[in-house]
Amino acid sequence: MDISTQNPTSPPTPQPTEAEAKRAARGATRPGDRIFVGLSRGSGIFVLVLMGAIAAFLTYRASIAISKDEANFFTSFDWNPAGVPPEFGIAVLAFGTVVSSIIAMAIAVPIAVGIALFITHYAPRKLGGTIAFVVDLLAAVPSIVYGLWGVLVLVPHLNGLYGWLDTYLGWTGVFEWSGGPARSLLAVGILLAIMILPIITNVSREVFRQVPRMHEEAALALGATRWEVIRMSVLPFGRSGIISASMLGLGRALGETMAVAMVLSPTFDINASLLDAGGGTFAQNIASKFNEASPMGRDALIASGLVLFVITLLVNGAARMIISRRKEYSGANA
Amino acid sequence: MSNASLTDQRPPSSLRGATLPKWFAWAVAAGAVLLGLGISFAAGLDSSIQWALIAAVLFVAGSYGISAKVEGRRQAKDRTATSLVWVAFLLAIIPLASLIWTTVKRGVKVLDGYFLTHSMGYVRDTEPGGGIYHAILGTLEQVGIATVIAVPIGVLTAIYLVEYGRGKLAKAVTFFVDVMTGIPSIVAGLFILSLWILILDMGYSGFAGSMALAILMIPVVVRSTEEMLKLVPNELREASLALGVPKWRTIIKVVLPTSIGGITTGIMLAIARIAGETAPVLLLVWVTNLINANPFKDPQASLPMYIYLQFINSGGQGAAYDRAWAAALTLIAFIMILNLVARGIARWKAPKTGR
């Protein structure tokens, strides 16, 4: 409505001066606002710069080491950066890291999905809440304590399993056991599985909670059993959530340091058998070798750390890409 | 069987098929356990795990078979799925319960007032005595400095993302904060190592470790603060802005106080997460047996490194091993208390969203 037709007796609205109009057009430009926007945007940019700096400095130190490396960095089985000439490669570490993480995933993902289903769909409501709370707490147990426990409790208990695998599956070569202490890649994989159970459970639980009730009730109304409800409405809805939860767990398993360093008895060699000592992981190798490393050795360790950084970056980035389709849940709070 | 024949005589309009009574699952479970024990006795198996495994297999197979006969295949499948979910739950509970039980049982051996108030100065590894005072001091200082660095950056970043962030920059920040959550702690340690110790030529210090811990803490703080700020109702912001309050004052005086409970919870959970980190401390702070109250100079002890050092030096037994477990119990207790208090605050100060 035009102002002039509204009420002819009302005083005309004051025209804004040029300066006022300018200020209004610029919006919030009070000094306080400007400083605050600057600070908060600055922090955001700082996070980006930090990520860039991590990549840059690791690459810089790693390039020093790799340029002096006489062996092939990716395929060599040696780790002798202090030697003359220095020779080192990450083949053994890559093998150990990948194998132990795969074992951990194979064990942890089905069990974690089972627990998440138990909490959301099977347990009585009160019990489910309590279990969810306990799982939350367990996610906070430091890895060094898992390491202590692994050495004292887990490793001795694995002897029976190792013997059984050797007797019945030893012919495959993968499960051959020559009888040393059970501190091999399989033991590490099992320990990692226990350690990443809480995070996978937490994230999948959040996803299962968000399945629309309508989907489930529709399935129930059609006469589906509880398992059919889960298979037809819960799992399809939660599939991307389960995948990204697993990848978050994988990221943790790849970078786990102290527990692996305490349980594994490392040898710098690739062994076909998962039950015999052999192999190592990136993080474990850094933690165990750092103390005695020469300056050259430190740079070599940083080079292997750079590889670990890139791998976890890719895994986590992929997990986030999948998860960002549904923005509501995130493993950051798990 | 009698149930099945009963339903056959019912009129075909009956909506439900035959169902097994509620005590059926318990009866099969009891039978499976008894049979499992019997078999393992007969076969002379001595492991405590084997009879349980046999019983579990018997239970799943037995309930599937009987249920398939009486209730039909679909119901039987449902029962199998239920038992598998229960098995997954029990399987996971065993190691986790064992972990807590072992830590408490081993930890209480030497954990007392003396242990908490004395350092390891001039105590040999094989000797009993000594304590973790120096490690507690170091952990508190390192975690404190990390918190002072990480909280302002984290909270401001979250404010940027929720209140100001639009466009490419905000998207990039969100993505990289998420990715940063997954950085292994040892990589954060290596970064500070290459920047601070190798390039700037500083020595080991608690502060170096704090910087690495701050890197691990920032993304957690950002994510939890972001979630909390999003819960603040828009009406509150609009009411404040409509009164002519500048945006920055609206954020400080209205948005933050409304969500302060949740933000505090997030920060405490982040602290709980970094307090147990060993890897960066191993690379950057190292460890000492003496009290070093200055976090900016020379190696400093911390609880995780203390545990590691005592474990390495003990060879799996003796006084040092007991000390490692007692320190582990202290660390877990500290982290659990932080967690419980944080969750208590979250419940007490939960923003009223009207849901």
XYZ file of C-alpha atoms in Angstrom:
689
model
C 0.000 0.000 0.000
C 1.244 3.444 -0.818
C 1.991 5.621 2.186
C 0.347 8.744 0.754
C -3.058 7.038 0.472
C -2.916 5.608 3.968
C -3.628 8.694 6.007
C -3.240 12.121 4.492
C -2.968 13.863 7.889
C 0.033 11.901 9.165
C 3.369 13.652 8.868
C 5.423 12.527 5.907
C 7.974 9.854 6.758
C 11.402 11.429 7.058
C 13.596 10.620 4.121
C 16.828 8.898 5.292
C 19.914 10.971 4.775
C 22.541 9.690 2.399
C 24.857 8.603 5.198
C 22.135 6.661 6.966
C 21.111 4.930 3.759
C 24.690 3.890 3.164
C 24.957 2.437 6.651
C 21.681 0.562 6.234
C 22.810 -0.854 2.913
C 26.043 -2.124 4.340
C 24.128 -3.880 7.099
C 25.919 -4.794 10.295
C 29.148 -2.855 10.244
C 29.444 -1.887 13.854
C 33.055 -2.280 14.983
C 32.073 -4.963 17.482
C 30.432 -6.954 14.733
C 33.382 -6.559 12.427
C 35.845 -7.736 15.059
C 33.669 -10.677 16.014
C 33.105 -11.812 12.446
C 36.817 -11.482 11.844
C 37.663 -13.564 14.898
C 35.244 -16.352 14.138
C 36.049 -16.493 10.439
C 39.722 -16.353 11.382
C 39.323 -19.463 13.545
C 37.613 -21.254 10.685
C 40.446 -20.319 8.352
C 42.967 -21.329 11.026
C 41.559 -24.865 10.975
C 42.076 -25.027 7.214
C 45.585 -23.596 7.520
C 46.353 -26.147 10.238
C 45.382 -29.038 7.986
C 47.490 -27.539 5.214
C 50.407 -27.045 7.577
C 50.258 -30.642 8.780
C 50.466 -31.856 5.199
C 53.170 -29.342 4.272
C 55.541 -29.889 7.190
C 55.229 -33.669 7.080
C 55.907 -33.589 3.352
C 58.906 -31.298 3.836
C 60.587 -33.548 6.417
C 59.607 -36.669 4.537
C 61.169 -35.350 1.328
C 64.481 -34.886 3.153
C 64.432 -38.543 4.147
C 63.158 -39.988 0.874
C 65.695 -38.078 -1.206
C 68.503 -39.851 0.680
C 66.787 -43.240 0.582
C 68.790 -45.670 -1.541
C 66.028 -48.284 -1.611
C 62.565 -47.926 -3.094
C 60.426 -46.208 -0.464
C 57.275 -48.104 -1.385
C 58.534 -51.599 -2.078
C 61.634 -52.098 0.062
C 61.440 -54.573 2.951
C 64.297 -52.941 4.870
C 64.170 -50.352 7.611
C 67.688 -49.144 8.097
C 67.661 -45.342 7.832
C 70.797 -45.013 9.945
C 72.832 -47.259 7.670
C 75.327 -46.169 5.053
C 73.680 -45.789 2.593
C 70.260 -45.428 4.287
C 67.735 -47.953 3.025
C 64.139 -48.096 4.131
C 60.691 -48.807 2.753
C 57.125 -49.061 3.943
C 56.032 -52.319 2.299
C 56.061 -54.294 5.553
C 54.269 -51.537 7.457
C 51.610 -51.103 4.807
C 51.000 -54.848 4.803
C 50.706 -55.073 8.587
C 48.497 -52.005 8.879
C 46.105 -53.126 6.170
C 45.903 -56.751 7.324
C 45.329 -55.963 11.004
C 42.704 -53.357 10.129
C 40.884 -55.752 7.807
C 40.788 -58.413 10.540
C 39.482 -55.807 12.975
C 36.763 -54.703 10.574
C 35.709 -58.259 9.747
C 35.184 -58.998 13.430
C 33.901 -55.655 14.682
C 31.384 -54.568 12.057
C 28.892 -57.487 12.335
C 29.092 -57.494 16.121
C 28.755 -53.707 16.364
C 25.724 -53.717 14.070
C 24.285 -56.504 16.214
C 24.762 -54.483 19.403
C 23.282 -51.382 17.771
C 20.220 -53.415 16.720
C 20.061 -54.902 20.199
C 20.016 -51.440 21.772
C 17.471 -49.927 19.404
C 15.162 -52.829 18.564
C 15.599 -55.795 20.899
C 16.526 -54.778 24.418
C 13.907 -53.471 26.829
C 13.988 -49.657 26.691
C 15.648 -49.135 30.085
C 18.296 -51.797 29.495
C 18.988 -50.383 26.039
C 19.630 -46.933 27.477
C 21.997 -48.322 30.092
C 23.945 -50.335 27.527
C 24.213 -47.337 25.221
C 25.610 -45.339 28.133
C 28.148 -48.039 29.016
C 29.268 -48.290 25.388
C 29.712 -44.503 25.377
C 31.945 -44.755 28.429
C 33.976 -47.564 26.904
C 34.734 -45.395 23.893
C 36.651 -43.190 26.318
C 38.990 -45.888 27.690
C 42.514 -44.883 26.618
C 44.366 -47.127 24.208
C 47.250 -47.632 26.623
C 44.884 -49.404 29.015
C 43.660 -51.621 26.184
C 47.320 -52.404 25.593
C 47.936 -53.397 29.209
C 44.822 -55.556 29.183
C 45.691 -57.097 25.829
C 49.087 -58.272 27.053
C 47.828 -59.623 30.364
C 44.449 -61.133 29.459
C 43.846 -61.332 25.727
C 47.132 -62.803 24.492
C 47.199 -65.804 26.897
C 43.537 -66.532 26.115
C 44.273 -66.644 22.413
C 46.543 -69.687 22.722
C 43.549 -72.014 22.539
C 42.186 -70.307 19.455
C 45.609 -70.324 17.793
C 46.031 -74.038 18.438
C 42.577 -74.769 17.054
C 43.197 -72.684 13.919
C 46.572 -74.347 13.402
C 45.107 -77.853 13.719
C 42.148 -77.420 11.410
C 43.134 -74.570 9.095
C 46.917 -74.768 9.272
C 47.094 -76.352 5.810
C 46.075 -73.034 4.233
C 49.358 -71.476 5.325
C 47.515 -68.378 6.549
C 46.750 -69.995 9.908
C 49.977 -71.851 10.446
C 51.348 -71.502 13.964
C 54.833 -72.439 15.037
C 54.023 -72.030 18.723
C 55.426 -68.689 19.827
C 53.463 -66.322 22.075
C 50.234 -65.214 20.445
C 51.444 -61.684 19.754
C 50.955 -61.638 15.998
C 48.857 -59.643 13.560
C 45.758 -61.739 14.324
C 45.975 -60.844 18.018
C 46.384 -57.182 17.047
C 43.368 -57.430 14.757
C 41.237 -58.903 17.542
C 42.350 -56.223 20.010
C 41.646 -53.480 17.454
C 38.200 -54.993 16.880
C 37.425 -54.655 20.574
C 38.716 -51.075 20.555
C 36.665 -49.882 17.578
C 33.455 -51.653 18.636
C 32.180 -48.642 20.647
C 32.510 -46.063 17.863
C 30.914 -48.272 15.194
C 28.130 -49.174 17.623
C 27.506 -45.542 18.548
C 27.253 -44.256 15.002
C 25.109 -47.133 13.705
C 22.859 -46.828 16.740
C 22.237 -43.165 15.912
C 21.326 -44.141 12.352
C 18.966 -46.916 13.422
C 17.241 -44.510 15.797
C 16.405 -42.258 12.860
C 14.600 -44.858 10.808
C 11.143 -43.338 10.286
C 8.658 -45.057 12.610
C 6.203 -45.111 9.716
C 8.429 -47.464 7.721
C 8.643 -49.901 10.592
C 4.972 -49.702 11.471
C 3.990 -50.190 7.853
C 6.074 -53.357 7.721
C 4.601 -54.576 11.012
C 1.091 -53.870 9.745
C 1.789 -56.103 6.767
C 2.497 -58.909 9.201
C 6.290 -58.849 9.074
C 8.220 -60.445 11.899
C 10.737 -58.324 13.797
C 13.620 -59.641 11.699
C 11.720 -58.860 8.507
C 11.077 -55.327 9.745
C 14.802 -54.919 10.299
C 15.728 -56.396 6.956
C 13.133 -54.464 4.980
C 13.087 -51.068 6.641
C 15.926 -50.605 9.135
C 18.939 -51.970 7.263
C 18.168 -50.349 3.881
C 17.671 -46.992 5.575
C 20.796 -47.370 7.649
C 23.102 -48.792 4.987
C 25.040 -45.619 4.268
C 25.257 -45.012 8.002
C 26.712 -48.461 8.623
C 29.241 -47.960 5.834
C 30.450 -44.639 7.143
C 30.458 -45.903 10.735
C 32.683 -48.762 9.590
C 35.000 -46.371 7.813
C 35.272 -44.186 10.899
C 36.172 -47.347 12.799
C 38.671 -48.239 10.086
C 40.258 -44.816 10.461
C 40.716 -45.463 14.166
C 42.131 -48.925 13.575
C 44.634 -47.667 11.005
C 46.048 -45.015 13.316
C 45.989 -46.925 16.595
C 49.399 -46.738 18.199
C 50.060 -47.710 21.775
C 47.888 -50.800 22.112
C 49.472 -52.258 18.973
C 52.963 -51.321 20.094
C 52.423 -53.137 23.386
C 50.808 -56.309 22.049
C 52.628 -56.946 18.776
C 56.061 -58.501 18.777
C 57.333 -56.850 15.633
C 59.744 -58.178 13.105
C 60.501 -56.224 9.998
C 59.308 -58.896 7.638
C 56.173 -60.046 5.883
C 54.938 -63.437 6.996
C 52.231 -65.347 5.157
C 50.915 -66.703 8.450
C 48.806 -64.394 10.580
C 49.608 -66.405 13.698
C 53.401 -66.179 13.620
C 55.312 -63.071 14.600
C 55.823 -60.775 11.679
C 54.941 -57.402 10.315
C 54.279 -54.130 12.004
C 52.018 -51.128 11.524
C 52.833 -47.532 10.658
C 51.860 -46.123 14.022
C 53.394 -48.968 16.008
C 56.674 -48.660 14.109
C 56.879 -44.929 14.798
C 56.221 -45.393 18.515
C 58.674 -48.269 18.947
C 61.530 -46.896 16.834
C 61.308 -43.212 17.699
C 63.287 -43.328 20.893
C 66.433 -44.808 19.369
C 66.116 -43.105 16.008
C 68.943 -41.042 14.535
C 68.052 -37.635 13.021
C 67.809 -39.389 9.669
C 65.702 -42.104 11.288
C 63.260 -39.527 12.621
C 62.723 -38.099 9.182
C 62.200 -41.596 7.845
C 59.577 -42.195 10.521
C 57.928 -38.895 9.591
C 57.850 -40.083 5.986
C 55.997 -43.234 7.041
C 53.706 -41.036 9.166
C 52.916 -38.983 6.070
C 51.734 -42.140 4.304
C 49.524 -42.967 7.297
C 48.165 -39.393 7.257
C 47.236 -39.642 3.587
C 45.570 -43.045 4.053
C 43.474 -41.937 7.039
C 42.623 -38.700 5.218
C 41.246 -40.680 2.278
C 39.329 -43.136 4.468
C 37.806 -40.442 6.667
C 37.069 -38.170 3.732
C 35.197 -40.992 1.993
C 33.289 -41.787 5.195
C 32.296 -38.131 5.543
C 31.213 -37.920 1.912
C 28.851 -40.824 2.505
C 27.650 -39.566 5.856
C 27.054 -35.996 4.729
C 24.073 -37.154 2.702
C 22.330 -37.381 6.038
C 23.669 -34.518 8.041
C 22.119 -35.304 11.383
C 24.541 -37.862 12.690
C 28.275 -37.677 13.004
C 30.895 -39.682 14.736
C 32.525 -36.620 16.223
C 30.339 -36.794 19.301
C 30.488 -40.517 19.621
C 3.229 -80.640 18.381
C -0.143 -80.557 20.115
C -0.331 -76.842 19.357
C 0.083 -77.444 15.666
C -2.638 -80.034 15.497
C -4.864 -77.695 17.501
C -4.611 -74.880 14.964
C -5.327 -77.248 12.127
C -8.815 -77.707 13.489
C -9.425 -73.977 13.787
C -11.483 -72.194 11.147
C -9.275 -70.909 8.314
C -10.189 -67.281 9.131
C -7.858 -67.330 12.148
C -5.412 -64.402 11.837
C -2.544 -65.847 13.843
C -0.751 -69.097 13.311
C 0.449 -71.252 16.124
C 2.838 -69.551 18.547
C 5.175 -71.119 21.018
C 4.708 -70.073 24.639
C 6.933 -67.396 26.145
C 8.904 -69.814 28.279
C 9.955 -71.692 25.157
C 13.150 -69.661 24.642
C 14.155 -70.114 28.293
C 13.466 -73.836 28.167
C 15.609 -74.270 25.051
C 18.345 -72.110 26.621
C 18.392 -74.236 29.770
C 18.431 -77.418 27.718
C 21.263 -76.107 25.529
C 23.380 -75.118 28.526
C 22.875 -78.502 30.195
C 23.630 -80.368 26.970
C 26.661 -78.180 26.306
C 28.043 -78.864 29.779
C 27.304 -82.567 29.366
C 29.081 -82.812 26.025
C 32.147 -80.939 27.218
C 32.327 -83.191 30.302
C 31.944 -86.305 28.186
C 34.547 -85.176 25.673
C 36.866 -83.998 28.445
C 37.129 -80.409 27.228
C 38.672 -78.230 29.914
C 38.174 -74.741 28.460
C 35.483 -72.587 30.018
C 34.675 -71.037 26.658
C 34.029 -74.232 24.726
C 30.923 -75.348 26.602
C 29.415 -71.895 26.135
C 30.091 -72.023 22.408
C 28.553 -75.490 22.134
C 25.533 -74.334 24.137
C 25.103 -71.260 21.935
C 25.190 -73.340 18.754
C 22.750 -75.853 20.265
C 20.415 -73.044 21.304
C 20.308 -71.404 17.884
C 19.886 -74.713 16.053
C 17.347 -76.081 18.536
C 15.097 -73.045 18.612
C 15.235 -72.787 14.822
C 14.295 -76.426 14.368
C 11.400 -76.519 16.831
C 10.090 -73.121 15.801
C 10.239 -74.011 12.100
C 8.161 -77.111 12.816
C 5.513 -75.356 14.908
C 5.450 -71.702 13.845
C 6.779 -71.793 10.321
C 10.016 -70.786 8.620
C 9.556 -67.023 8.922
C 9.079 -67.122 12.670
C 12.033 -69.463 12.972
C 14.239 -67.050 11.052
C 13.081 -64.267 13.354
C 14.083 -66.320 16.370
C 17.499 -67.027 14.861
C 18.073 -63.336 14.213
C 17.059 -62.521 17.787
C 19.473 -65.066 19.203
C 22.302 -63.850 16.946
C 21.775 -60.273 18.113
C 21.882 -61.477 21.709
C 25.051 -63.467 20.993
C 26.674 -60.361 19.455
C 25.806 -58.395 22.566
C 27.141 -61.025 24.983
C 30.269 -61.521 22.868
C 31.073 -57.817 23.080
C 30.289 -57.509 26.770
C 32.833 -60.187 27.762
C 36.068 -58.395 26.776
C 34.801 -54.996 27.851
C 33.693 -56.248 31.255
C 36.974 -58.128 31.609
C 38.913 -54.941 30.840
C 37.186 -52.959 33.587
C 37.352 -55.844 36.057
C 41.063 -56.477 35.469
C 41.943 -52.808 35.794
C 40.069 -52.416 39.060
C 41.341 -55.670 40.544
C 44.979 -55.013 39.647
C 44.826 -51.283 40.234
C 43.633 -51.252 43.832
C 46.728 -53.185 44.945
C 48.974 -50.170 45.389
C 46.547 -47.303 44.874
C 46.395 -45.265 48.076
C 47.057 -41.791 49.407
C 50.828 -42.311 49.385
C 50.744 -43.384 45.749
C 48.840 -40.270 44.723
C 51.041 -37.806 46.603
C 54.584 -39.016 45.854
C 56.732 -39.000 42.753
C 59.037 -41.699 41.416
C 62.175 -39.736 42.282
C 65.018 -42.122 43.253
C 62.749 -45.178 43.363
C 64.165 -48.069 41.366
C 61.823 -49.977 39.034
C 62.037 -53.171 41.051
C 61.427 -51.417 44.362
C 57.930 -50.989 45.729
C 56.858 -47.488 46.730
C 56.861 -44.344 44.668
C 53.819 -42.829 43.120
C 52.227 -40.792 40.393
C 52.146 -37.272 41.805
C 54.516 -35.978 39.118
C 52.479 -37.689 36.400
C 49.166 -36.273 37.621
C 50.739 -32.821 37.741
C 52.065 -33.192 34.198
C 48.804 -34.522 32.791
C 46.791 -31.709 34.386
C 49.167 -29.039 33.059
C 49.408 -30.467 29.545
C 45.668 -31.036 29.247
C 45.000 -27.605 30.772
C 47.199 -25.816 28.231
C 45.699 -27.834 25.387
C 42.229 -26.810 26.571
C 43.217 -23.141 26.750
C 44.454 -23.323 23.142
C 41.688 -25.461 21.681
C 38.527 -24.114 23.308
C 38.576 -20.520 21.956
C 39.498 -21.700 18.466
C 36.949 -24.505 18.541
C 34.060 -22.433 19.918
C 34.743 -19.505 17.555
C 34.916 -21.855 14.577
C 31.599 -23.376 15.585
C 30.083 -19.881 15.941
C 31.356 -19.040 12.470
C 29.832 -22.201 11.007
C 26.434 -21.780 12.671
C 25.954 -17.997 12.778
C 27.911 -16.634 9.837
C 29.101 -19.431 7.640
C 27.677 -19.541 4.145
C 29.236 -20.607 0.917
C 32.400 -22.406 0.002
C 34.561 -21.450 2.969
C 32.049 -22.771 5.490
C 31.655 -26.000 3.525
C 35.397 -26.483 3.378
C 35.748 -25.819 7.105
C 32.956 -28.295 7.928
C 34.525 -30.979 5.779
C 38.029 -30.538 7.107
C 36.880 -30.390 10.711
C 35.192 -33.744 10.108
C 38.303 -35.167 8.489
C 40.443 -33.749 11.272
C 38.442 -35.795 13.779
C 40.042 -38.858 12.260
C 43.681 -37.747 12.309
C 45.652 -40.404 14.201
C 47.153 -38.966 17.358
C 50.619 -40.037 16.299
C 50.359 -37.955 13.122
C 49.455 -34.878 15.149
C 52.517 -35.653 17.241
C 54.737 -35.982 14.167
C 53.516 -32.624 12.846
C 54.477 -30.774 16.031
C 57.700 -32.773 16.090
C 58.716 -31.633 12.630
C 57.597 -28.027 13.149
C 58.490 -27.330 16.785
C 61.339 -29.654 17.633
C 63.099 -30.322 14.322
C 62.642 -27.003 12.493
C 62.338 -24.471 15.339
C 64.830 -26.516 17.365
C 62.956 -26.503 20.667
C 63.463 -29.310 23.163
C 61.020 -31.722 24.711
C 58.450 -29.912 26.827
C 54.942 -30.279 28.144
C 53.905 -27.374 25.938
C 54.905 -29.200 22.746
C 52.666 -32.077 23.794
C 49.865 -29.639 24.603
C 49.939 -28.281 21.063
C 49.528 -31.760 19.606
C 46.711 -32.503 22.061
C 45.038 -29.227 21.064
C 45.055 -30.365 17.414
C 43.213 -33.503 18.491
C 40.810 -31.519 20.662
C 39.782 -28.737 18.256
C 37.569 -30.808 15.914
C 35.734 -32.470 18.800
C 35.002 -29.089 20.397
C 33.868 -27.636 17.057
C 31.476 -30.477 16.338
C 29.849 -30.616 19.760
C 29.558 -26.814 20.035
C 28.059 -26.676 16.552
C 25.400 -29.219 17.525
C 24.544 -27.216 20.624
C 24.350 -23.839 18.849
C 21.994 -25.362 16.298
C 19.641 -26.318 19.115
C 19.197 -22.674 20.196
C 15.759 -21.607 18.913
C 15.858 -18.969 16.185
C 13.122 -16.987 17.952
C 15.612 -16.056 20.664
C 18.043 -14.616 18.121
C 15.292 -12.813 16.263
C 13.847 -11.310 19.435
C 17.255 -9.966 20.411
C 18.027 -8.624 16.936
C 14.570 -7.011 16.764
C 15.426 -5.039 19.891
C 18.342 -3.567 18.014
C 21.052 -5.573 19.747
C 24.091 -6.024 17.511
C 24.658 -9.524 16.237
C 27.877 -10.092 18.162
C 26.205 -9.091 21.407
C 23.263 -11.323 20.557
C 25.653 -14.236 20.178
C 27.534 -13.501 23.389
C 24.570 -12.539 25.568
C 21.787 -14.739 24.190
C 23.032 -17.654 22.083
C 26.037 -18.718 24.144
C 24.357 -18.550 27.587
C 21.450 -20.615 26.245
C 23.742 -23.377 25.049
C 26.502 -23.098 27.652
C 25.548 -26.385 29.324
C 25.924 -28.379 26.130
C 29.132 -26.599 25.180
C 30.645 -27.368 28.588
C 29.679 -31.011 28.173
C 31.330 -31.145 24.767
C 34.515 -29.565 26.094
C 34.694 -31.978 29.020
C 34.215 -34.962 26.735
C 36.988 -33.608 24.528
C 39.256 -33.283 27.571
C 38.416 -36.842 28.558
C 39.426 -37.987 25.110
C 42.835 -36.312 25.026
C 43.755 -37.044 28.652
C 44.573 -40.644 27.776
C 46.551 -39.949 24.598
C 49.990 -41.507 24.770
C 51.448 -41.293 21.283
C 51.946 -37.508 20.971
C 53.306 -37.334 24.508
C 55.783 -40.072 23.655
C 57.103 -38.048 20.725
C 57.046 -34.569 22.239
C 57.186 -34.573 26.037
C 58.952 -37.798 26.874
C 58.903 -38.668 30.576
C 60.830 -38.177 33.772
C 60.762 -39.696 37.223
C 61.084 -36.339 38.912
C 58.587 -33.571 39.531
C 58.772 -30.958 36.796
C 56.158 -28.285 37.383
C 57.273 -26.167 34.418
C 55.418 -27.253 31.277
C 57.545 -25.025 29.031
C 60.902 -26.603 29.679
C 62.318 -30.122 29.799
C 60.574 -33.502 29.753
C 57.575 -33.886 31.980
C 55.762 -36.960 33.231
C 52.151 -37.714 32.383
C 49.807 -40.536 33.359
C 49.754 -42.377 30.000
C 53.530 -42.191 29.607
C 53.988 -43.233 33.229
C 51.908 -46.339 32.562
C 53.906 -47.084 29.418
C 57.278 -46.577 31.092
C 56.411 -48.708 34.130
C 55.031 -51.415 31.856
C 58.120 -51.453 29.634
C 60.478 -51.509 32.617
C 58.580 -54.164 34.527
C 58.734 -57.103 32.131
C 55.217 -58.053 33.135
C 55.599 -58.483 36.883
C 56.805 -56.915 40.096
C 56.375 -53.517 41.693
C 56.585 -51.522 38.468
C 53.832 -53.634 36.898
C 51.547 -53.014 39.868
C 52.264 -49.300 39.606
C 51.356 -49.350 35.901
C 47.950 -50.869 36.700
C 47.329 -48.486 39.593
C 48.113 -45.531 37.319
C 45.800 -47.036 34.668
C 43.012 -47.234 37.236
C 43.631 -43.602 38.218
C 43.528 -42.512 34.570
C 40.337 -44.452 33.834
C 38.705 -43.108 36.990
C 39.654 -39.549 36.004
C 38.235 -39.995 32.502
C 35.076 -41.715 33.714
C 34.411 -38.997 36.285
C 34.869 -36.317 33.605
C 32.415 -38.231 31.410
C 29.833 -38.649 34.147
C 30.039 -35.010 35.253
C 29.799 -33.874 31.626
C 26.697 -35.954 31.038
C 25.235 -34.732 34.301
C 25.693 -31.125 33.171
C 24.157 -31.977 29.806
C 21.038 -33.345 31.478
C 20.824 -30.512 34.014
C 21.334 -27.671 31.551
C 19.682 -29.158 28.488
C 18.307 -26.321 26.328
C 14.538 -26.225 26.291
C 13.721 -26.903 22.686
C 10.072 -27.594 23.310
C 10.400 -31.105 21.963
